[in-house]
Amino acid sequence: MTAIMLDEHDIRGAVTMPEAIAAVRRGFADLADGAFEMPVRTVLDDGGFLVMPVHHRPTSSAVTKFLSLNFDRAPAIDGTVVWSEAHSTDRVVAHAGTVTALRTGAAVGAATDLLADPGADELVLIGAGGQAPDQVRAVHAVRPLRRLTVVATAPERARALVERLRPELDGVRLETAADARAAVGGAPIVCCATTSTVPLFTADDLPERVHVNAIGAFRPTMRELPDDLLAGADVVIDEREAALEESGEVVHALEAGAITGADLTELGPALAKGGGFGPRTVFKSVGVAIQDWAVAHLLAERVLR
């Protein structure tokens, strides 16, 4: 038996963001085709610990991710992603925080490529935590940016993120802001990556044509987007059962009567549809295990073969 241990440096060196986006896109297509066995993740201590298993039937491979989350520490996300195959005793054990950031960004990249205007070249990112850099990398991979504005309640965190990303964003105008409602007013793409429990802006704050990604809220008590935005947009989710159980935005909008279940489209079928969406689109992700499988599959192909 061989167990290959991969840290952040190993993972970043093995998988680029465009490769992760392509892999996650294929994973969602397989999910829509019924190729995965994927229970809703197990949540312990009100989100303090998460366990996410998934089995890919065509390859007889499985991934189990264990996370501990504490947003008062650094890093906030820690744990392991374990890749295994039925025909082999070899394993890949990867740093879960890195895989999570990469695969979450990749899903946003796939959704943005599908839903954002082809010429969109400005991004407002709300949040400057551990998930934030890969949100920018993913959007930039599918919609090369001319301008990036980072909004954070702590200005020093926004400035630090901008400086961290500067070497990767040559020629991009980089700015920071403190007022999310004012910042989103002219943005064709908005990414929300916070732990907020209340909406970050209103639908009226947004331009008429906009694509919004929201990945921060992963429990029913958390919420980044307002009901009126979901009511007036084409809403794409990662997976229905997970969204109905875990997305505070979806749960709140359904309970308020702002939307119905019929207003939600899963990403896999949306990718197959390929177009025909309205001027306002939302991708709401709570994160599902097939995303981890997609990145782990790439890692396994590169370190075990």
Short mmCIF file of C-alpha atoms in Angstrom, two decimals:
data_model
loop_
_atom_site.label_atom_id
_atom_site.label_comp_id
_atom_site.label_asym_id
_atom_site.label_seq_id
_atom_site.Cartn_x
_atom_site.Cartn_y
_atom_site.Cartn_z
CA MET A 1 0.00 0.00 0.00
CA THR A 2 1.25 3.46 -0.93
CA ALA A 3 -0.09 6.66 0.65
CA ILE A 4 0.98 9.84 -1.12
CA MET A 5 0.72 12.90 1.13
CA LEU A 6 0.16 16.21 -0.66
CA ASP A 7 0.47 19.63 0.95
CA GLU A 8 -0.59 22.99 -0.49
CA HIS A 9 2.59 23.38 -2.52
CA ASP A 10 2.18 19.91 -4.04
CA ILE A 11 -1.48 20.51 -4.95
CA ARG A 12 -0.89 23.93 -6.50
CA GLY A 13 2.02 22.55 -8.48
CA ALA A 14 -0.01 19.65 -9.83
CA VAL A 15 -3.33 21.31 -10.80
CA THR A 16 -3.88 24.71 -12.41
CA MET A 17 -7.12 26.63 -12.05
CA PRO A 18 -8.15 26.11 -15.72
CA GLU A 19 -7.57 22.37 -15.28
CA ALA A 20 -9.62 22.36 -12.07
CA ILE A 21 -12.46 24.24 -13.80
CA ALA A 22 -12.54 21.71 -16.64
CA ALA A 23 -12.47 18.80 -14.18
CA VAL A 24 -15.25 20.21 -12.01
CA ARG A 25 -17.33 20.96 -15.12
CA ARG A 26 -17.00 17.29 -16.12
CA GLY A 27 -17.84 16.25 -12.57
CA PHE A 28 -21.12 18.17 -12.60
CA ALA A 29 -21.99 16.64 -15.96
CA ASP A 30 -21.38 13.18 -14.47
CA LEU A 31 -23.52 14.10 -11.46
CA ALA A 32 -26.39 15.03 -13.78
CA ASP A 33 -25.95 11.67 -15.53
CA GLY A 34 -26.24 9.76 -12.25
CA ALA A 35 -22.61 8.62 -12.16
CA PHE A 36 -22.08 9.50 -8.49
CA GLU A 37 -23.28 8.07 -5.21
CA MET A 38 -23.23 11.15 -2.97
CA PRO A 39 -25.05 11.53 0.36
CA VAL A 40 -25.55 14.98 1.84
CA ARG A 41 -22.55 15.77 4.00
CA THR A 42 -22.56 15.03 7.71
CA VAL A 43 -22.49 18.22 9.79
CA LEU A 44 -21.31 18.14 13.40
CA ASP A 45 -21.10 20.88 16.03
CA ASP A 46 -23.29 23.23 13.93
CA GLY A 47 -20.80 23.28 11.08
CA GLY A 48 -17.63 22.97 13.13
CA PHE A 49 -16.88 19.62 11.52
CA LEU A 50 -17.93 18.32 8.10
CA VAL A 51 -17.62 14.85 6.57
CA MET A 52 -18.19 14.51 2.81
CA PRO A 53 -18.02 11.10 1.07
CA VAL A 54 -18.63 10.41 -2.63
CA HIS A 55 -18.31 7.39 -4.94
CA HIS A 56 -17.81 7.61 -8.71
CA ARG A 57 -19.32 4.47 -10.18
CA PRO A 58 -17.61 4.45 -13.62
CA THR A 59 -14.11 4.51 -12.12
CA SER A 60 -14.85 2.64 -8.87
CA SER A 61 -13.14 5.45 -7.01
CA ALA A 62 -14.15 7.31 -3.88
CA VAL A 63 -13.19 10.40 -1.93
CA THR A 64 -13.83 11.20 1.71
CA LYS A 65 -13.16 14.68 3.01
CA PHE A 66 -13.00 15.56 6.69
CA LEU A 67 -12.95 19.23 7.63
CA SER A 68 -12.73 21.20 10.81
CA LEU A 69 -13.83 24.83 10.51
CA ASN A 70 -13.09 27.70 12.84
CA PHE A 71 -13.17 31.20 11.36
CA ASP A 72 -11.43 32.62 14.44
CA ARG A 73 -8.22 30.79 13.58
CA ALA A 74 -5.84 30.67 10.62
CA PRO A 75 -6.27 28.66 8.55
CA ALA A 76 -10.02 28.53 9.08
CA ILE A 77 -10.39 25.26 7.13
CA ASP A 78 -8.25 22.25 7.98
CA GLY A 79 -8.49 18.53 7.38
CA THR A 80 -7.81 15.84 4.79
CA VAL A 81 -9.12 14.63 1.45
CA VAL A 82 -8.53 10.90 0.91
CA TRP A 83 -8.70 9.36 -2.57
CA SER A 84 -9.08 5.59 -2.94
CA GLU A 85 -9.87 3.08 -5.69
CA ALA A 86 -11.51 -0.34 -5.51
CA HIS A 87 -8.79 -2.01 -7.61
CA SER A 88 -5.82 -0.64 -5.65
CA THR A 89 -4.65 -0.14 -2.09
CA ASP A 90 -2.81 3.06 -3.00
CA ARG A 91 -4.14 6.29 -1.53
CA VAL A 92 -3.77 10.02 -2.01
CA VAL A 93 -4.11 12.11 1.14
CA ALA A 94 -4.34 15.81 0.33
CA HIS A 95 -4.61 18.98 2.38
CA ALA A 96 -8.34 19.69 2.55
CA GLY A 97 -8.12 23.46 2.89
CA THR A 98 -6.26 23.75 -0.41
CA VAL A 99 -8.50 21.29 -2.24
CA THR A 100 -11.59 23.07 -0.91
CA ALA A 101 -10.41 26.51 -2.04
CA LEU A 102 -9.38 25.19 -5.46
CA ARG A 103 -12.54 23.21 -6.14
CA THR A 104 -14.82 25.98 -4.83
CA GLY A 105 -13.11 28.42 -7.15
CA ALA A 106 -13.37 25.93 -9.99
CA ALA A 107 -17.15 25.61 -9.59
CA VAL A 108 -17.44 29.40 -9.63
CA GLY A 109 -15.30 29.45 -12.76
CA ALA A 110 -17.55 26.95 -14.52
CA ALA A 111 -20.69 28.84 -13.47
CA THR A 112 -19.26 32.24 -14.40
CA ASP A 113 -18.19 30.97 -17.80
CA LEU A 114 -21.75 29.78 -18.38
CA LEU A 115 -23.72 32.67 -16.89
CA ALA A 116 -21.71 35.91 -17.05
CA ASP A 117 -21.80 38.17 -20.10
CA PRO A 118 -19.01 37.22 -22.52
CA GLY A 119 -17.48 40.69 -22.31
CA ALA A 120 -17.68 41.04 -18.52
CA ASP A 121 -14.25 42.17 -17.30
CA GLU A 122 -14.88 43.70 -13.88
CA LEU A 123 -15.22 41.77 -10.62
CA VAL A 124 -16.26 42.94 -7.18
CA LEU A 125 -15.19 40.41 -4.56
CA ILE A 126 -16.80 40.72 -1.13
CA GLY A 127 -14.66 38.95 1.43
CA ALA A 128 -10.90 38.60 1.84
CA GLY A 129 -10.57 35.28 3.66
CA GLY A 130 -9.11 31.93 2.68
CA GLN A 131 -11.56 31.28 -0.18
CA ALA A 132 -11.10 34.71 -1.76
CA PRO A 133 -7.93 34.27 -3.87
CA ASP A 134 -9.31 31.30 -5.79
CA GLN A 135 -12.54 33.15 -6.48
CA VAL A 136 -10.49 35.77 -8.31
CA ARG A 137 -8.29 33.20 -10.06
CA ALA A 138 -11.33 31.29 -11.28
CA VAL A 139 -13.19 34.30 -12.63
CA HIS A 140 -10.01 35.64 -14.25
CA ALA A 141 -9.47 32.27 -15.95
CA VAL A 142 -12.82 32.47 -17.78
CA ARG A 143 -13.37 36.24 -17.98
CA PRO A 144 -9.98 38.01 -18.16
CA LEU A 145 -10.32 40.93 -15.81
CA ARG A 146 -9.63 44.59 -16.44
CA ARG A 147 -10.62 45.66 -12.93
CA LEU A 148 -10.87 43.98 -9.51
CA THR A 149 -12.34 45.59 -6.39
CA VAL A 150 -11.97 43.77 -3.07
CA VAL A 151 -14.47 44.70 -0.36
CA ALA A 152 -13.78 43.79 3.26
CA THR A 153 -14.89 45.13 6.64
CA ALA A 154 -11.22 45.16 7.66
CA PRO A 155 -9.45 47.39 5.10
CA GLU A 156 -6.05 45.91 5.88
CA ARG A 157 -7.27 42.45 4.82
CA ALA A 158 -8.52 43.80 1.50
CA ARG A 159 -5.19 45.53 0.87
CA ALA A 160 -3.26 42.39 1.81
CA LEU A 161 -5.29 40.29 -0.62
CA VAL A 162 -4.76 42.78 -3.43
CA GLU A 163 -1.00 42.72 -2.86
CA ARG A 164 -1.01 38.92 -2.73
CA LEU A 165 -2.80 38.71 -6.08
CA ARG A 166 -0.95 41.55 -7.82
CA PRO A 167 1.79 39.33 -9.35
CA GLU A 168 -0.90 37.11 -10.92
CA LEU A 169 -2.97 39.98 -12.34
CA ASP A 170 -0.63 41.93 -14.55
CA GLY A 171 -2.45 44.82 -16.18
CA VAL A 172 -5.54 44.53 -13.97
CA ARG A 173 -6.66 47.65 -12.11
CA LEU A 174 -6.74 46.66 -8.42
CA GLU A 175 -8.81 48.53 -5.85
CA THR A 176 -10.23 48.10 -2.37
CA ALA A 177 -13.49 49.33 -0.86
CA ALA A 178 -15.35 49.19 2.43
CA ASP A 179 -18.95 49.69 1.26
CA ALA A 180 -20.30 46.62 -0.51
CA ARG A 181 -23.55 48.25 -1.56
CA ALA A 182 -21.76 51.09 -3.32
CA ALA A 183 -19.09 48.84 -4.83
CA VAL A 184 -21.47 46.44 -6.62
CA GLY A 185 -23.34 49.22 -8.44
CA GLY A 186 -21.40 48.93 -11.68
CA ALA A 187 -20.06 45.40 -11.47
CA PRO A 188 -20.94 42.83 -14.15
CA ILE A 189 -19.61 40.04 -11.89
CA VAL A 190 -19.88 39.85 -8.08
CA CYS A 191 -18.41 37.15 -5.86
CA CYS A 192 -19.47 36.77 -2.22
CA ALA A 193 -17.14 34.83 0.06
CA THR A 194 -18.06 35.82 3.60
CA THR A 195 -19.51 34.29 6.75
CA SER A 196 -22.36 36.82 6.85
CA THR A 197 -25.73 36.00 8.37
CA VAL A 198 -27.49 38.94 6.66
CA PRO A 199 -27.59 40.00 2.97
CA LEU A 200 -24.58 41.98 1.85
CA PHE A 201 -26.55 44.25 -0.53
CA THR A 202 -30.02 44.64 -2.06
CA ALA A 203 -31.11 43.74 -5.56
CA ASP A 204 -31.54 47.44 -6.30
CA ASP A 205 -27.84 48.02 -5.59
CA LEU A 206 -26.86 45.85 -8.56
CA PRO A 207 -26.72 46.81 -12.25
CA GLU A 208 -29.43 45.54 -14.57
CA ARG A 209 -27.12 42.91 -16.06
CA VAL A 210 -25.03 41.05 -13.51
CA HIS A 211 -23.84 37.60 -12.53
CA VAL A 212 -23.47 36.91 -8.79
CA ASN A 213 -21.60 33.98 -7.21
CA ALA A 214 -22.22 33.26 -3.52
CA ILE A 215 -20.09 30.62 -1.83
CA GLY A 216 -19.64 31.84 1.75
CA ALA A 217 -22.89 30.75 3.42
CA PHE A 218 -22.94 26.98 3.94
CA ARG A 219 -25.43 26.69 6.82
CA PRO A 220 -29.15 27.65 7.01
CA THR A 221 -28.29 30.38 9.55
CA MET A 222 -25.91 32.09 7.11
CA ARG A 223 -26.96 34.36 4.27
CA GLU A 224 -25.18 36.61 1.76
CA LEU A 225 -27.91 37.31 -0.81
CA PRO A 226 -31.34 38.98 -0.46
CA ASP A 227 -34.64 37.34 -1.36
CA ASP A 228 -35.44 39.93 -4.03
CA LEU A 229 -32.27 39.09 -5.96
CA LEU A 230 -33.15 35.40 -6.09
CA ALA A 231 -36.72 36.29 -7.06
CA GLY A 232 -35.55 38.37 -10.02
CA ALA A 233 -32.71 36.20 -11.31
CA ASP A 234 -32.06 32.83 -12.90
CA VAL A 235 -30.76 30.84 -9.92
CA VAL A 236 -28.31 28.00 -10.43
CA ILE A 237 -27.31 25.78 -7.49
CA ASP A 238 -24.68 23.10 -7.18
CA GLU A 239 -27.06 20.32 -6.05
CA ARG A 240 -30.70 20.49 -5.03
CA GLU A 241 -30.72 18.36 -1.89
CA ALA A 242 -27.66 20.11 -0.49
CA ALA A 243 -29.03 23.59 -1.26
CA LEU A 244 -32.41 22.87 0.30
CA GLU A 245 -30.75 21.64 3.48
CA GLU A 246 -27.78 23.98 3.81
CA SER A 247 -28.20 27.23 1.85
CA GLY A 248 -29.52 30.01 4.05
CA GLU A 249 -30.35 32.09 0.96
CA VAL A 250 -32.40 29.34 -0.64
CA VAL A 251 -34.13 28.29 2.57
CA HIS A 252 -35.04 31.89 3.46
CA ALA A 253 -36.31 32.75 -0.04
CA LEU A 254 -38.43 29.60 -0.18
CA GLU A 255 -39.94 30.23 3.26
CA ALA A 256 -40.65 33.86 2.32
CA GLY A 257 -42.38 32.79 -0.88
CA ALA A 258 -39.92 34.74 -3.01
CA ILE A 259 -39.08 31.64 -5.06
CA THR A 260 -40.28 28.07 -5.46
CA GLY A 261 -38.32 24.89 -5.94
CA ALA A 262 -39.02 25.13 -9.67
CA ASP A 263 -36.94 28.31 -9.80
CA LEU A 264 -33.74 26.40 -8.95
CA THR A 265 -31.59 24.79 -11.64
CA GLU A 266 -28.69 22.49 -10.81
CA LEU A 267 -25.34 23.33 -12.38
CA GLY A 268 -25.02 20.05 -14.30
CA PRO A 269 -28.26 20.50 -16.27
CA ALA A 270 -27.54 24.22 -16.64
CA LEU A 271 -24.19 23.41 -18.28
CA ALA A 272 -25.96 20.98 -20.61
CA LYS A 273 -28.50 23.68 -21.48
CA GLY A 274 -25.66 26.01 -22.35
CA GLY A 275 -27.56 29.31 -22.61
CA GLY A 276 -30.88 31.10 -22.61
CA PHE A 277 -30.44 32.76 -19.21
CA GLY A 278 -31.77 36.17 -18.23
CA PRO A 279 -29.87 39.40 -17.56
CA ARG A 280 -29.45 38.60 -13.87
CA THR A 281 -27.99 35.25 -12.84
CA VAL A 282 -26.97 33.77 -9.50
CA PHE A 283 -24.79 30.78 -8.73
CA LYS A 284 -25.36 29.67 -5.15
CA SER A 285 -22.94 27.00 -3.95
CA VAL A 286 -22.72 25.25 -0.60
CA GLY A 287 -20.07 22.90 -1.96
CA VAL A 288 -20.61 19.24 -2.78
CA ALA A 289 -18.27 16.27 -2.68
CA ILE A 290 -18.11 15.69 -6.44
CA GLN A 291 -16.05 18.89 -6.62
CA ASP A 292 -13.50 17.35 -4.25
CA TRP A 293 -13.56 14.15 -6.28
CA ALA A 294 -12.87 16.06 -9.49
CA VAL A 295 -9.73 17.71 -8.11
CA ALA A 296 -8.60 14.55 -6.29
CA HIS A 297 -9.00 12.59 -9.53
CA LEU A 298 -6.57 14.94 -11.25
CA LEU A 299 -4.15 14.61 -8.35
CA ALA A 300 -4.37 10.81 -8.39
CA GLU A 301 -3.75 10.70 -12.12
CA ARG A 302 -0.58 12.72 -11.65
CA VAL A 303 0.94 11.14 -8.56
CA LEU A 304 -0.18 7.49 -8.72
CA ARG A 305 0.12 6.65 -12.41
#
